[in-house]
Amino acid sequence: GESVGLHLPTLSVQEGDNSIINCAYSNSASDYFIWYKQESGKGPQFIIDIRSNMDKRQGQRVTVLLNKTVKHLSLQIAATQPGDSAVYFCAESTTNDYKLSFGAGTTVTVRA
Amino acid sequence: TAGITQAPTSQILAAGRSMTLRCTQDMRHNAMYWYRQDLGLGLRLIHYSNTAGTTGKGEVPDGYSVSRANTDDFPLTLASAVPSQTSVYFCASSDSTGTGELFFGEGSRLTVL
């Protein structure tokens, strides 16, 4: 079946460097994408979202890029901090099926 | 602001017993969801409700039931628990029919022995 997935299950980043987390999706009908951050023992928290009529959206220290041609989504975190250590999930949905489907997640570890 | 409240935080349950996980939201969101989270599998949708009085099946609904008697509450019931239902369960809500942000609770860790 179609699914949302992440390229790498783990990512180790030096504090202060930029992080890039990738996500591939296979449902060409998906028109809404969202990134969540989950810290240990907590529920997922919204980071940023993007709709299919855009290819880039920026937030505070984060940028989401969407490439619909190759069905690829990425999350860029600028100047990674220790508090950014968490599991990051991408998720997608379609206008006709309003339920989010999540990928398996990427664990980001920030090295001091 | 409470947001989404789940109870219990954790529970150990004998196989064959029934269990209801409670979920309450104070944001007056029309849509609510139950996900389970297992290592390596991410979050999988169990059941959802687009509005009070309606429910629907998600990706992994077998062995679970839900009800939505009012806007605020969305309990998840395991009628006869099995070990494969050992998981962390997350309740979520949104103020749209899913094309917007989901707000998650802190999760309920369930162990079925």
XYZ file of C-alpha atoms in Angstrom:
225
model
C 0.000 0.000 0.000
C 1.001 3.605 -0.225
C 2.879 4.995 2.713
C 4.905 7.817 4.059
C 8.453 6.971 4.982
C 11.722 8.481 6.067
C 15.072 7.870 4.428
C 17.111 7.456 7.644
C 15.998 6.179 11.033
C 18.702 8.104 12.921
C 20.603 11.351 12.476
C 23.477 12.622 14.602
C 24.183 16.346 14.360
C 26.793 18.607 15.910
C 25.309 21.418 17.975
C 25.174 24.572 15.889
C 25.099 22.752 12.562
C 22.067 22.600 10.309
C 19.970 19.421 10.224
C 18.145 17.977 7.266
C 15.541 15.271 7.756
C 14.114 13.626 4.666
C 10.803 11.993 3.948
C 9.543 10.157 0.871
C 5.871 9.643 0.170
C 4.231 7.495 -2.469
C 0.629 8.742 -2.567
C 0.575 11.179 -5.473
C -2.860 12.385 -4.328
C -1.492 13.731 -1.044
C -1.941 17.485 -0.837
C -1.116 18.279 2.773
C 2.095 17.513 4.640
C 3.127 18.113 8.215
C 6.135 17.614 10.461
C 5.895 16.633 14.117
C 8.503 16.478 16.865
C 8.208 13.951 19.652
C 10.342 14.162 22.767
C 10.822 11.139 24.966
C 7.708 10.277 26.940
C 5.596 12.973 25.330
C 3.045 13.274 22.583
C 3.955 14.573 19.112
C 4.063 18.348 18.734
C 3.411 20.304 15.558
C 6.441 21.892 13.909
C 5.367 23.096 10.497
C 3.052 22.173 7.652
C 2.840 22.764 3.920
C 0.180 22.353 1.260
C 0.816 21.004 -2.197
C 0.417 24.397 -3.849
C 3.675 25.469 -2.193
C 7.233 24.148 -2.457
C 8.745 25.914 0.543
C 7.592 27.242 3.846
C 9.623 28.761 6.658
C 9.063 28.934 10.367
C 11.220 29.793 13.312
C 14.555 28.042 12.616
C 12.753 25.463 10.471
C 12.070 25.196 6.768
C 9.995 22.588 4.983
C 10.645 21.824 1.332
C 8.252 19.919 -0.875
C 9.215 18.377 -4.198
C 6.076 16.912 -5.727
C 7.900 15.688 -8.819
C 9.871 13.126 -6.833
C 7.434 12.928 -3.919
C 9.967 14.155 -1.409
C 9.609 16.246 1.712
C 12.373 17.585 3.902
C 12.682 19.442 7.186
C 15.632 21.721 7.703
C 16.549 22.882 11.208
C 18.951 25.786 11.401
C 21.591 26.006 14.140
C 20.562 22.762 15.806
C 20.326 22.924 19.585
C 20.325 20.199 22.269
C 16.585 20.748 22.689
C 16.103 19.620 19.112
C 16.998 16.056 20.071
C 13.807 14.105 19.452
C 12.034 11.845 16.999
C 10.711 13.651 13.945
C 7.742 12.403 11.974
C 6.406 13.458 8.623
C 2.738 12.886 7.856
C 0.470 13.361 4.873
C -3.188 13.490 4.018
C -5.459 14.201 1.092
C -8.455 16.455 0.767
C -10.721 13.472 0.137
C -9.348 11.451 3.063
C -8.775 13.752 5.962
C -6.728 11.411 8.137
C -3.006 11.880 8.607
C -0.709 8.976 7.730
C 2.623 8.994 9.545
C 6.055 7.762 8.618
C 8.183 5.653 10.966
C 10.169 8.624 12.269
C 13.796 9.783 12.390
C 15.621 10.018 15.698
C 17.785 13.140 15.842
C 20.597 13.286 18.386
C 22.446 16.550 18.913
C 26.101 16.244 19.951
C 27.508 18.909 22.245
C -4.688 25.174 29.032
C -5.230 21.408 29.309
C -5.735 20.611 25.611
C -5.970 16.840 25.361
C -6.138 14.789 28.562
C -5.614 11.046 28.470
C -6.092 8.513 31.260
C -4.620 6.330 32.524
C -0.989 7.294 31.892
C -0.010 3.650 32.024
C -1.705 0.347 32.713
C -0.822 -3.314 32.923
C -3.661 -5.536 31.824
C -4.173 -9.291 31.787
C -5.001 -10.808 28.408
C -8.717 -11.290 27.936
C -9.670 -8.375 30.167
C -11.411 -5.264 28.882
C -10.037 -1.759 29.150
C -11.195 1.738 28.255
C -8.706 4.477 27.553
C -10.181 7.885 28.191
C -9.613 11.002 26.148
C -11.024 14.461 26.791
C -10.358 17.701 24.949
C -11.245 21.231 25.985
C -10.618 22.935 22.652
C -14.063 22.246 21.154
C -12.450 20.556 18.183
C -14.855 18.679 15.956
C -12.471 15.890 14.927
C -10.776 13.373 17.221
C -8.454 10.429 16.600
C -6.839 7.457 18.286
C -3.367 6.332 17.186
C -1.129 3.585 18.460
C 2.630 3.941 18.399
C 4.941 0.957 18.118
C 8.705 1.010 17.687
C 9.681 1.207 14.042
C 6.093 1.581 12.855
C 5.382 5.181 13.705
C 1.827 6.209 14.496
C -1.020 4.169 13.062
C -4.617 5.338 13.073
C -7.052 3.095 14.938
C -10.346 5.010 14.811
C -11.429 8.557 14.196
C -14.445 10.786 14.566
C -15.084 13.759 12.326
C -17.836 15.097 14.563
C -19.873 14.123 17.595
C -22.125 11.169 16.846
C -19.985 9.756 14.033
C -16.980 7.430 14.021
C -14.859 5.713 11.405
C -12.253 2.996 11.105
C -8.625 3.775 10.583
C -5.714 1.634 9.488
C -5.733 -0.836 12.417
C -9.258 -0.932 13.935
C -9.565 -4.633 14.776
C -9.953 -5.322 18.495
C -10.880 -1.721 19.285
C -14.099 0.256 19.496
C -14.854 3.928 20.047
C -17.807 6.162 20.746
C -18.367 9.900 20.404
C -21.365 10.836 22.475
C -20.299 14.475 22.730
C -17.685 16.865 21.366
C -15.230 16.592 24.231
C -14.893 12.852 24.911
C -13.592 10.046 22.724
C -12.985 6.824 24.692
C -11.193 3.833 23.177
C -12.253 0.374 24.371
C -10.451 -2.930 24.120
C -13.134 -5.541 24.672
C -10.772 -8.469 25.176
C -7.132 -7.429 25.263
C -4.385 -9.447 23.570
C -0.598 -9.081 23.950
C -0.279 -7.567 20.458
C -2.221 -4.586 21.759
C 0.701 -3.671 23.980
C 1.535 -0.197 22.746
C 1.475 3.498 23.490
C -1.869 5.022 22.580
C -2.265 8.652 21.591
C -5.470 10.601 21.342
C -5.546 13.676 19.120
C -7.959 16.335 17.968
C -8.197 18.926 15.229
C -10.452 21.842 14.421
C -10.895 20.709 10.859
C -11.575 17.385 9.237
C -7.887 16.467 9.211
C -6.243 18.809 6.769
C -4.920 20.864 9.629
C -2.796 20.445 12.703
C -3.492 17.609 15.108
C -3.081 18.266 18.807
C -1.912 15.202 20.714
C -2.273 14.059 24.291
C 0.649 12.741 26.303
C -0.185 9.112 25.610
C -1.325 6.040 27.518
C 1.129 3.178 27.795
C -0.672 -0.163 27.836
C 0.972 -3.508 28.538
C -1.058 -6.669 27.960
C 0.339 -9.780 29.602
